Amino acid sequence: MSLRGVELAVIPKETVRVVRAVFPKGCAAVRMRDVLGPIFEDAQFKELFPVRGRPAVSPARLALVSVLQFAEGLTDRQAAHAVRSRLDWKYALSLELTDTGFDFSVLSEFRARLADGDAGRSVFDAVLAAAGEAGLVRAGKRQRTDATHVLAVTRDLNRLEFVVETLRSALNQIAEVAAEWLLALAAPEWFERYAARPEDRRFPSRWAARIEHGDQCGVDGMNLLEAVWSDSAPPGLRALPAAEILRQTWVQQFQHVDGVVRWREAKNLPPGLIRLRTPHEPDARTGSKRDVDWSGYKVHLSETCEPDAPHLITHVHTTPAPVADVVVLGDIHAALAERGLLPDEHLMDAGYVDAGQIHHALRDHSVELVGPVQATTVKGQASGDVFDNTLFTVDWDRQQAVCPGGQTSVQWREARSQEATAVTRVRFAARHCGPCVLRSSCTTAKTGRNLTLRTQDEHDILRKARIEQDTGHWRRRYAHRAGIEGTISQGVQAFGLRRSRYRGLAKTRLQHLLTGAAINLARLDAYLTGRPLARTRVSPFAALRPAG
């Protein structure tokens, strides 16, 4: 299909006349069109379509239909039917009343183009830009950010189920292209072990028997891999997606011990960021946050939070589940800077905030991070006065530190932490610490006390932040962050934010961008109609809690 530009700026007169008569007070889609205009243009999507071919449905219309679809929670069939039958949608899409729309499959094809071309961001940005032109969103002042977990569309599997299902999937895909070759290779026991899904059969209940079953599965999978990668294998087997996933899984889950294939111990498994969890969604990873464990992804939402303007989402960022919050903050600020939407104050929880991020945000983007920093790490007794880093006097010019007992450090060296950040290692001599009367409140080490300090700028930032966050003024500023929980709740309950509709990180990211655009439309309509923000729900019993 090729792209043929369609003019969306002018709504057909008959469509306007009928819609004004039917909706004298307006409705969400009509108000959105009146305030924001057509939002999208076909030229925005020209890179996604070839120059030659039969004319395509206007991508600008498809983008708007996709946003409206997510705003109302419609399936592709329902959305295509709404284009044919609903007056308010025809008004928003600049369609004649007699327009018959398009087949529902066009929406799926359009989403695939957006995902493959990484163009979902342009859809989200266009809605935000239209709101900006209408004076409803602007840079500066405050924004807040938080994240929530997103469940993959596939079922969670334990390790044994995972390897069995991975091998079964590879056998099925190979059977489709090389049935006779596989029949000659497969042992009779393979049909008993791998013909049915793992959830449809019973595995041994004893732990030792399950380990033995897993080892046998490892041997069978290794035999299959050796056969697929042999010179006698039919051409093309190595290129099968299931064969490649089988190879990666066996590298991660099994090892050769004295020439025998065995399970890897938990300590020898790869880190969660690269460890596969299911053969049916290779991008899904396992994440953990406090008492929640899940397989899938994580989505970060940033929004404005000024009382005199609608609270609009300014950035949506989707990552694999194990990626730490603090890692993505730089990308969020860079994206906001590119759109000209950086805040003056950025409110977020402790997961995003450390001394390095506070320093870089202020230095690179003139953004003040407002969030709790972690308490100092101390070594010593569990009770009584314990000396942390703040009780040591640091002289950066002389490169030495003085402990609470008055002793001066004997070593000062630059180093790198486990996270590869620059730190300073400071050591006090054992001859000073051993007879010190304050030793029990300082360290339990048999040698002298060791200190690990940030760089001077970050050290000063931490000291200042720890003092400020104990003040009432800081707590009042930080209290505005709590509103982001309501945004996540709205996204989860009204827009299905916490469950991926599609397989893979690219399509899940597109889902979240369309969801963010849909939430913005809903919030713009609520703002234009004067609908107040919902109050925080408190149960009747919790409301009886005594103050203090």
Coordinates of C-alpha atoms in Angstrom, one line a residue:
M1 CA 0.0 0.0 0.0
S2 CA 1.2 3.5 -0.7
L3 CA 0.4 6.8 1.1
R4 CA -2.0 9.3 -0.5
G5 CA -2.3 12.5 1.5
V6 CA -5.8 13.3 2.8
E7 CA -6.9 16.7 4.0
L8 CA -8.4 16.4 7.6
A9 CA -8.6 20.1 8.5
V10 CA -12.0 20.7 7.0
I11 CA -15.0 18.7 8.3
P12 CA -17.8 18.1 5.8
K13 CA -20.6 20.6 6.2
E14 CA -23.4 17.9 6.4
T15 CA -21.4 16.1 9.1
V16 CA -21.1 19.3 11.1
R17 CA -24.8 20.1 10.7
V18 CA -26.0 16.7 11.8
V19 CA -23.6 16.4 14.7
R20 CA -24.4 19.9 16.1
A21 CA -28.1 18.9 16.0
V22 CA -27.6 15.5 17.6
F23 CA -25.0 16.7 20.2
P24 CA -26.0 20.3 21.1
K25 CA -23.9 20.2 24.2
G26 CA -21.1 18.3 22.6
C27 CA -19.4 15.0 23.6
A28 CA -15.9 13.8 24.2
A29 CA -14.8 13.1 20.6
V30 CA -16.5 16.3 19.4
R31 CA -14.9 18.5 22.1
M32 CA -11.5 16.9 21.4
R33 CA -11.8 17.8 17.7
D34 CA -13.0 21.4 18.4
V35 CA -10.2 22.1 20.9
L36 CA -7.2 20.2 19.5
G37 CA -8.0 20.2 15.8
P38 CA -7.2 17.2 13.6
I39 CA -4.1 16.4 15.7
F40 CA -2.5 14.1 13.1
E41 CA -1.3 14.6 9.5
D42 CA -0.6 11.9 6.9
A43 CA 2.9 13.4 6.4
Q44 CA 3.9 12.3 10.0
F45 CA 3.7 8.7 8.8
K46 CA 5.2 8.9 5.3
E47 CA 8.2 6.8 6.4
L48 CA 6.0 3.8 7.2
F49 CA 4.5 3.5 3.7
P50 CA 6.0 2.8 0.2
V51 CA 5.8 5.4 -2.6
R52 CA 4.1 2.9 -5.0
G53 CA 1.1 0.6 -4.5
R54 CA -2.6 0.8 -4.0
P55 CA -3.8 3.7 -1.8
A56 CA -3.7 3.1 1.9
V57 CA -6.3 4.2 4.4
S58 CA -5.2 7.6 5.8
P59 CA -2.7 6.9 8.6
A60 CA -3.7 10.1 10.3
R61 CA -7.2 8.8 10.6
L62 CA -5.9 5.4 11.7
A63 CA -3.8 7.0 14.4
L64 CA -6.8 8.9 15.8
V65 CA -9.0 5.8 15.6
S66 CA -6.3 3.9 17.5
V67 CA -6.3 6.5 20.3
L68 CA -10.1 6.7 20.5
Q69 CA -10.1 2.9 20.5
F70 CA -7.8 2.7 23.5
A71 CA -9.8 5.6 25.2
E72 CA -13.0 3.5 25.0
G73 CA -11.5 0.1 25.4
L74 CA -12.8 -1.2 22.0
T75 CA -11.6 -4.2 20.0
D76 CA -10.5 -3.8 16.4
R77 CA -14.0 -4.9 15.2
Q78 CA -15.8 -2.5 17.5
A79 CA -13.5 0.4 16.5
A80 CA -14.0 -0.2 12.8
H81 CA -17.8 -0.4 13.4
A82 CA -17.7 2.9 15.3
V83 CA -16.0 4.6 12.3
R84 CA -18.9 3.4 10.1
S85 CA -21.8 4.1 12.5
R86 CA -21.0 6.8 15.0
L87 CA -21.6 10.4 14.3
D88 CA -19.1 11.8 16.8
W89 CA -16.3 9.6 15.4
K90 CA -17.1 10.8 11.8
Y91 CA -16.9 14.4 13.1
A92 CA -13.5 13.8 14.7
L93 CA -12.2 12.0 11.6
S94 CA -13.5 14.6 9.1
L95 CA -15.6 11.9 7.3
E96 CA -18.8 12.2 5.2
L97 CA -21.9 10.7 6.8
T98 CA -22.0 8.1 4.1
D99 CA -18.4 6.9 4.5
T100 CA -18.3 3.2 5.0
G101 CA -15.0 3.1 6.8
F102 CA -12.5 0.2 6.5
D103 CA -12.0 -3.4 7.4
F104 CA -11.1 -4.0 11.0
S105 CA -7.8 -5.8 10.0
V106 CA -6.4 -2.5 8.8
L107 CA -5.9 -1.4 12.5
S108 CA -3.8 -4.5 13.3
E109 CA -1.7 -3.8 10.2
F110 CA -1.2 -0.2 11.1
R111 CA -0.1 -1.1 14.7
A112 CA 2.4 -3.5 13.2
R113 CA 3.8 -0.7 11.0
L114 CA 4.0 1.6 14.1
A115 CA 5.8 -1.1 16.1
D116 CA 8.2 -2.1 13.4
G117 CA 9.1 1.6 12.6
D118 CA 9.2 2.6 16.3
A119 CA 6.7 5.3 15.4
G120 CA 4.3 4.9 18.4
R121 CA 6.1 7.9 20.1
S122 CA 5.0 10.2 17.2
V123 CA 1.3 9.3 18.0
F124 CA 1.7 10.1 21.7
D125 CA 3.7 13.3 20.9
A126 CA 1.1 14.6 18.5
V127 CA -1.6 14.5 21.1
L128 CA 0.7 16.3 23.6
A129 CA 1.8 18.8 21.0
A130 CA -1.9 19.6 20.1
A131 CA -2.6 20.2 23.8
G132 CA 0.4 22.4 24.0
E133 CA -0.8 24.5 21.1
A134 CA -4.1 24.9 22.9
G135 CA -2.2 26.2 25.9
L136 CA -3.1 23.2 28.1
V137 CA 0.5 21.9 28.8
R138 CA 3.7 23.7 29.1
A139 CA 7.3 23.3 30.4
G140 CA 8.5 24.2 33.8
K141 CA 6.9 24.0 37.3
R142 CA 6.3 20.5 38.7
Q143 CA 6.0 17.0 37.3
R144 CA 6.0 13.6 39.0
T145 CA 7.0 10.1 37.9
D146 CA 6.4 6.6 39.0
A147 CA 6.3 3.1 37.6
T148 CA 4.2 -0.1 37.8
H149 CA 4.6 -3.6 36.7
V150 CA 3.1 -5.0 33.5
L151 CA 2.3 -8.7 33.1
A152 CA 3.3 -10.5 29.9
V153 CA 0.5 -12.0 27.8
T154 CA 1.9 -15.5 28.4
R155 CA 1.5 -17.8 31.4
D156 CA 4.2 -18.0 34.1
L157 CA 6.2 -21.2 34.0
N158 CA 8.5 -22.7 36.6
R159 CA 12.0 -23.9 35.4
L160 CA 11.0 -27.4 34.6
E161 CA 7.8 -26.4 32.7
F162 CA 9.9 -23.7 30.9
V163 CA 12.5 -26.1 29.5
V164 CA 10.0 -28.8 28.6
E165 CA 7.8 -26.2 26.8
T166 CA 10.8 -24.7 25.0
L167 CA 11.8 -28.1 23.7
R168 CA 8.2 -29.0 22.7
S169 CA 7.9 -25.7 20.8
A170 CA 11.1 -26.4 18.9
L171 CA 10.0 -29.9 18.0
N172 CA 6.7 -28.6 16.7
Q173 CA 8.2 -26.0 14.5
I174 CA 10.8 -28.4 13.1
A175 CA 8.1 -30.9 12.5
E176 CA 6.3 -28.4 10.2
V177 CA 9.3 -28.0 7.9
A178 CA 11.3 -31.3 8.2
A179 CA 8.9 -34.0 9.4
E180 CA 10.7 -37.0 8.0
W181 CA 14.1 -35.9 9.2
L182 CA 12.7 -35.3 12.7
L183 CA 10.9 -38.7 12.7
A184 CA 14.1 -40.5 12.0
L185 CA 15.9 -38.5 14.8
A186 CA 13.3 -38.6 17.6
A187 CA 13.5 -41.4 20.2
P188 CA 10.2 -43.1 21.0
E189 CA 10.3 -41.6 24.6
W190 CA 10.2 -38.1 23.1
F191 CA 6.6 -38.5 22.1
E192 CA 5.7 -39.4 25.7
R193 CA 7.7 -36.5 27.2
Y194 CA 7.0 -33.7 24.7
A195 CA 3.8 -34.4 22.7
A196 CA 1.5 -32.6 25.3
R197 CA 1.8 -29.3 26.9
P198 CA 3.6 -29.3 30.3
E199 CA 0.4 -28.1 32.1
D200 CA -1.5 -31.1 30.7
R201 CA 0.7 -33.7 32.3
R202 CA 2.1 -34.5 35.8
F203 CA 5.7 -34.0 36.7
P204 CA 7.3 -36.0 39.5
S205 CA 6.4 -34.7 43.0
R206 CA 9.7 -35.5 44.6
W207 CA 12.4 -32.9 44.2
A208 CA 15.1 -35.4 43.3
A209 CA 12.9 -36.9 40.6
R210 CA 12.1 -33.5 39.2
I211 CA 15.9 -32.8 38.9
E212 CA 16.3 -36.1 37.1
H213 CA 13.5 -35.3 34.8
G214 CA 15.1 -31.9 34.0
D215 CA 18.5 -33.5 33.4
Q216 CA 16.9 -35.9 30.9
C217 CA 15.2 -33.0 29.2
G218 CA 18.6 -31.3 29.0
V219 CA 20.1 -34.4 27.3
D220 CA 17.2 -34.6 24.8
G221 CA 17.5 -30.9 23.9
M222 CA 21.2 -31.1 23.5
N223 CA 20.8 -34.1 21.1
L224 CA 18.3 -32.1 19.1
L225 CA 20.6 -29.0 19.0
E226 CA 23.6 -31.1 17.8
A227 CA 21.5 -32.6 15.1
V228 CA 20.1 -29.3 13.9
W229 CA 23.6 -27.8 13.8
S230 CA 25.1 -30.8 12.0
D231 CA 26.0 -30.8 8.4
S232 CA 23.4 -33.4 7.6
A233 CA 20.5 -31.3 8.9
P234 CA 18.0 -29.9 6.3
P235 CA 18.9 -26.3 5.3
G236 CA 17.1 -23.5 7.2
L237 CA 16.5 -25.4 10.5
R238 CA 19.0 -23.2 12.4
A239 CA 17.2 -20.1 11.2
L240 CA 13.9 -21.2 12.9
P241 CA 13.0 -18.9 15.8
A242 CA 12.1 -21.8 18.1
A243 CA 15.5 -23.4 17.3
E244 CA 17.4 -20.2 18.3
I245 CA 15.3 -19.9 21.5
L246 CA 16.1 -23.5 22.3
R247 CA 19.8 -22.8 21.9
Q248 CA 19.8 -19.7 24.1
T249 CA 17.7 -21.5 26.8
W250 CA 20.0 -24.5 26.9
V251 CA 23.0 -22.2 27.3
Q252 CA 21.3 -20.5 30.2
Q253 CA 19.7 -23.5 32.0
F254 CA 22.2 -26.4 31.5
Q255 CA 25.9 -27.1 31.6
H256 CA 28.3 -29.9 30.9
V257 CA 29.6 -31.5 34.1
D258 CA 32.2 -34.3 33.4
G259 CA 30.7 -34.7 29.9
V260 CA 27.1 -35.0 31.2
V261 CA 24.4 -32.4 30.7
R262 CA 23.1 -31.1 34.1
W263 CA 20.9 -28.3 35.5
R264 CA 22.7 -25.1 36.3
E265 CA 22.6 -24.2 40.0
A266 CA 20.7 -21.0 40.8
K267 CA 24.0 -19.2 41.5
N268 CA 25.2 -20.0 38.0
L269 CA 22.1 -18.7 36.2
P270 CA 22.4 -15.6 34.1
P271 CA 21.1 -12.3 35.5
G272 CA 17.4 -11.6 35.2
L273 CA 17.9 -8.9 32.5
I274 CA 18.9 -11.5 29.9
R275 CA 17.3 -14.7 31.3
L276 CA 14.5 -16.1 29.1
R277 CA 11.2 -16.9 30.9
T278 CA 9.0 -18.4 28.2
P279 CA 9.6 -19.6 24.6
H280 CA 6.5 -17.7 23.4
E281 CA 7.6 -14.2 24.4
P282 CA 11.4 -13.9 24.3
D283 CA 11.3 -10.2 25.5
A284 CA 9.6 -11.0 28.8
R285 CA 11.7 -11.0 31.9
T286 CA 11.2 -11.6 35.6
G287 CA 11.0 -8.5 37.9
S288 CA 10.8 -8.1 41.6
K289 CA 9.7 -5.1 43.7
R290 CA 9.1 -5.5 47.4
D291 CA 6.7 -8.4 47.7
V292 CA 5.6 -8.5 44.0
D293 CA 7.2 -10.9 41.5
W294 CA 6.1 -10.9 37.9
S295 CA 7.1 -11.9 34.4
G296 CA 6.8 -9.1 31.8
Y297 CA 7.7 -5.4 31.7
K298 CA 7.7 -2.2 33.6
V299 CA 6.1 1.1 32.5
H300 CA 7.1 4.6 33.8
L301 CA 4.6 7.5 33.6
S302 CA 5.5 11.1 34.0
E303 CA 2.8 13.8 34.4
T304 CA 2.2 17.5 35.1
C305 CA 0.7 18.3 38.5
E306 CA -0.2 21.9 38.7
P307 CA -3.6 22.8 40.2
D308 CA -4.5 25.4 37.4
A309 CA -4.0 23.0 34.5
P310 CA -5.0 19.5 33.4
H311 CA -2.7 16.8 34.7
L312 CA -1.4 15.3 31.4
I313 CA 1.1 12.5 30.9
T314 CA 4.2 14.0 29.4
H315 CA 6.3 10.8 28.9
V316 CA 5.7 7.0 28.8
H317 CA 8.8 4.7 29.1
T318 CA 8.5 0.9 28.9
T319 CA 11.4 -1.4 29.9
P320 CA 12.0 -5.1 30.7
A321 CA 10.9 -5.9 34.2
P322 CA 14.3 -6.1 35.9
V323 CA 15.5 -2.6 34.9
A324 CA 16.0 -0.5 38.0
D325 CA 14.0 2.8 38.2
V326 CA 17.2 4.9 38.7
V327 CA 18.6 3.7 35.4
V328 CA 15.9 5.2 33.2
L329 CA 15.8 8.7 34.8
G330 CA 18.4 10.1 32.4
D331 CA 16.4 8.8 29.4
I332 CA 13.2 10.4 30.8
H333 CA 14.8 13.8 31.2
A334 CA 16.4 13.6 27.7
A335 CA 13.0 12.8 26.1
L336 CA 11.3 15.6 28.0
A337 CA 14.1 18.0 27.0
E338 CA 13.7 17.0 23.3
R339 CA 10.0 18.0 23.5
G340 CA 10.6 21.1 25.5
L341 CA 8.7 19.9 28.5
L342 CA 11.3 19.7 31.2
P343 CA 10.0 20.5 34.7
D344 CA 11.6 22.8 37.3
E345 CA 10.9 20.3 40.0
H346 CA 10.6 16.5 39.4
L347 CA 8.9 14.5 42.2
M348 CA 9.6 10.8 42.5
D349 CA 10.1 8.1 45.0
A350 CA 13.4 6.7 46.4
G351 CA 13.8 4.2 43.6
Y352 CA 14.7 7.0 41.2
V353 CA 16.8 9.2 43.5
D354 CA 20.5 9.0 44.4
A355 CA 23.2 11.6 44.6
G356 CA 24.4 11.0 41.0
Q357 CA 20.9 11.5 39.6
I358 CA 20.3 14.7 41.6
H359 CA 23.7 16.1 40.4
H360 CA 23.2 15.1 36.8
A361 CA 19.6 16.4 36.6
L362 CA 20.6 19.8 37.9
R363 CA 23.8 20.0 35.9
D364 CA 22.4 18.7 32.6
H365 CA 18.8 19.9 32.6
S366 CA 18.4 22.4 35.4
V367 CA 15.9 20.1 37.0
E368 CA 15.6 19.8 40.8
L369 CA 14.8 16.2 41.9
V370 CA 12.6 16.0 45.0
G371 CA 12.6 12.6 46.5
P372 CA 13.9 10.7 49.6
V373 CA 17.6 9.6 49.5
Q374 CA 18.7 6.5 51.2
A375 CA 19.9 6.6 54.8
T376 CA 23.6 6.2 55.4
T377 CA 25.0 2.7 55.6
V378 CA 26.7 2.0 58.9
K379 CA 28.5 -0.8 60.6
G380 CA 28.3 -1.2 64.3
Q381 CA 26.0 -2.1 67.1
A382 CA 22.3 -2.4 66.4
S383 CA 21.5 -0.2 69.4
G384 CA 23.1 3.0 70.8
D385 CA 24.9 5.7 69.0
V386 CA 26.4 4.4 65.7
F387 CA 28.8 6.5 63.7
D388 CA 27.8 6.9 60.1
N389 CA 29.6 8.8 57.4
T390 CA 28.0 12.1 58.4
L391 CA 30.0 12.1 61.7
F392 CA 33.3 12.1 59.9
T393 CA 34.9 15.4 59.0
V394 CA 36.2 15.2 55.4
D395 CA 38.8 17.6 54.1
W396 CA 38.7 17.2 50.3
D397 CA 41.6 19.5 49.6
R398 CA 44.0 17.6 51.9
Q399 CA 42.4 14.3 51.0
Q400 CA 41.9 13.1 54.5
A401 CA 39.1 12.5 57.0
V402 CA 38.9 12.8 60.8
C403 CA 36.8 10.3 62.8
P404 CA 34.7 11.2 65.8
G405 CA 37.5 10.1 68.1
G406 CA 39.9 12.7 66.5
Q407 CA 42.0 10.3 64.5
T408 CA 43.1 11.1 60.9
S409 CA 42.8 8.7 58.0
V410 CA 46.0 7.0 56.7
Q411 CA 44.8 6.1 53.2
W412 CA 42.8 8.0 50.5
R413 CA 42.3 6.5 47.0
E414 CA 40.0 6.9 44.1
A415 CA 38.1 3.8 43.1
R416 CA 34.9 2.4 41.4
S417 CA 31.9 0.9 43.2
Q418 CA 30.2 -2.3 42.1
E419 CA 27.9 -0.2 40.0
A420 CA 30.9 1.4 38.3
T421 CA 30.4 4.8 39.9
A422 CA 33.3 6.9 41.1
V423 CA 33.9 6.7 44.8
T424 CA 36.7 7.5 47.3
R425 CA 38.0 4.8 49.7
V426 CA 39.2 6.1 53.0
R427 CA 40.9 3.9 55.6
F428 CA 41.8 4.4 59.3
A429 CA 44.7 2.6 60.8
A430 CA 44.1 -0.5 63.1
R431 CA 46.6 0.9 65.6
H432 CA 44.2 3.9 66.1
C433 CA 40.9 2.0 66.0
G434 CA 42.0 -0.9 68.2
P435 CA 42.4 0.9 71.6
C436 CA 39.7 3.6 70.8
V437 CA 37.0 3.8 73.5
L438 CA 34.5 4.6 70.7
R439 CA 35.2 1.5 68.7
S440 CA 32.0 -0.3 69.7
S441 CA 29.9 2.5 68.3
C442 CA 32.0 2.8 65.1
T443 CA 32.9 -0.6 63.6
T444 CA 33.0 -4.3 64.2
A445 CA 35.9 -4.9 61.8
K446 CA 39.0 -6.4 63.3
T447 CA 41.1 -4.0 61.3
G448 CA 40.6 -0.2 61.1
R449 CA 37.5 1.6 60.0
N450 CA 36.9 2.0 56.3
L451 CA 34.8 4.7 54.6
T452 CA 33.4 4.8 51.1
L453 CA 32.5 8.3 50.0
R454 CA 30.9 9.6 46.9
T455 CA 32.6 12.3 44.8
Q456 CA 32.7 15.7 46.6
D457 CA 29.8 17.1 44.7
E458 CA 27.6 14.1 45.4
H459 CA 28.8 13.8 49.0
D460 CA 27.7 17.4 49.6
I461 CA 24.4 16.8 47.8
L462 CA 23.6 13.8 50.0
R463 CA 24.4 15.6 53.2
K464 CA 22.2 18.5 52.2
A465 CA 19.4 16.2 51.0
R466 CA 19.3 14.2 54.2
I467 CA 19.0 17.3 56.3
E468 CA 16.3 18.8 54.1
Q469 CA 14.1 15.7 53.9
D470 CA 13.6 15.9 57.7
T471 CA 11.9 19.3 57.5
G472 CA 8.2 20.1 57.3
H473 CA 8.7 22.3 54.2
W474 CA 10.3 19.3 52.3
R475 CA 7.4 17.0 53.3
R476 CA 4.8 19.4 52.0
R477 CA 6.6 19.7 48.7
Y478 CA 7.0 16.0 48.4
A479 CA 3.3 15.3 49.3
H480 CA 2.3 16.3 45.7
R481 CA 4.1 13.1 44.4
A482 CA 1.3 10.9 45.8
G483 CA -1.1 12.0 43.0
I484 CA 0.9 9.8 40.5
E485 CA -0.6 6.8 42.3
G486 CA -4.0 7.9 41.1
T487 CA -2.7 8.1 37.5
I488 CA -1.5 4.5 37.7
S489 CA -4.8 3.5 39.2
Q490 CA -6.7 5.1 36.4
G491 CA -4.4 3.5 33.8
V492 CA -4.8 0.0 35.4
Q493 CA -8.6 0.1 36.1
A494 CA -9.9 2.1 33.1
F495 CA -7.3 1.3 30.4
G496 CA -5.8 -2.1 31.2
L497 CA -2.3 -0.7 31.7
R498 CA -1.0 -3.6 33.8
R499 CA -1.6 -6.3 31.3
S500 CA 0.1 -6.5 27.9
R501 CA -2.2 -7.1 25.0
Y502 CA 0.5 -8.1 22.7
R503 CA 3.7 -10.2 22.6
G504 CA 7.1 -8.5 22.7
L505 CA 8.6 -5.4 24.1
A506 CA 8.0 -3.3 20.9
K507 CA 4.3 -3.9 20.7
T508 CA 3.9 -3.6 24.5
R509 CA 5.7 -0.2 24.3
L510 CA 3.2 0.8 21.5
Q511 CA 0.3 -0.2 23.7
H512 CA 1.5 2.0 26.5
L513 CA 2.1 5.0 24.3
L514 CA -1.5 4.7 22.9
T515 CA -2.8 4.2 26.4
G516 CA -0.9 7.4 27.5
A517 CA -2.5 9.3 24.6
A518 CA -5.9 8.0 25.5
I519 CA -5.6 9.0 29.2
N520 CA -4.6 12.5 28.0
L521 CA -7.7 12.7 25.9
A522 CA -9.9 11.6 28.8
R523 CA -8.2 14.1 31.1
L524 CA -8.5 16.9 28.7
D525 CA -12.2 16.3 28.3
A526 CA -12.6 16.1 32.1
Y527 CA -10.8 19.5 32.4
L528 CA -12.8 21.1 29.6
T529 CA -16.1 20.0 31.2
G530 CA -15.1 21.1 34.7
R531 CA -15.1 17.6 36.2
P532 CA -13.1 17.8 39.4
L533 CA -10.3 15.3 40.3
A534 CA -11.5 12.4 42.4
R535 CA -10.6 12.5 46.1
T536 CA -8.3 9.9 47.6
R537 CA -10.4 7.0 48.8
V538 CA -10.2 6.2 52.5
S539 CA -12.1 3.4 54.1
P540 CA -14.5 4.3 56.9
F541 CA -12.4 2.4 59.5
A542 CA -9.1 3.9 58.3
A543 CA -10.7 7.4 58.7
L544 CA -11.0 6.7 62.4
R545 CA -7.3 6.5 62.9
P546 CA -6.2 8.9 65.7
A547 CA -4.0 11.7 64.6
G548 CA -0.3 11.1 65.3

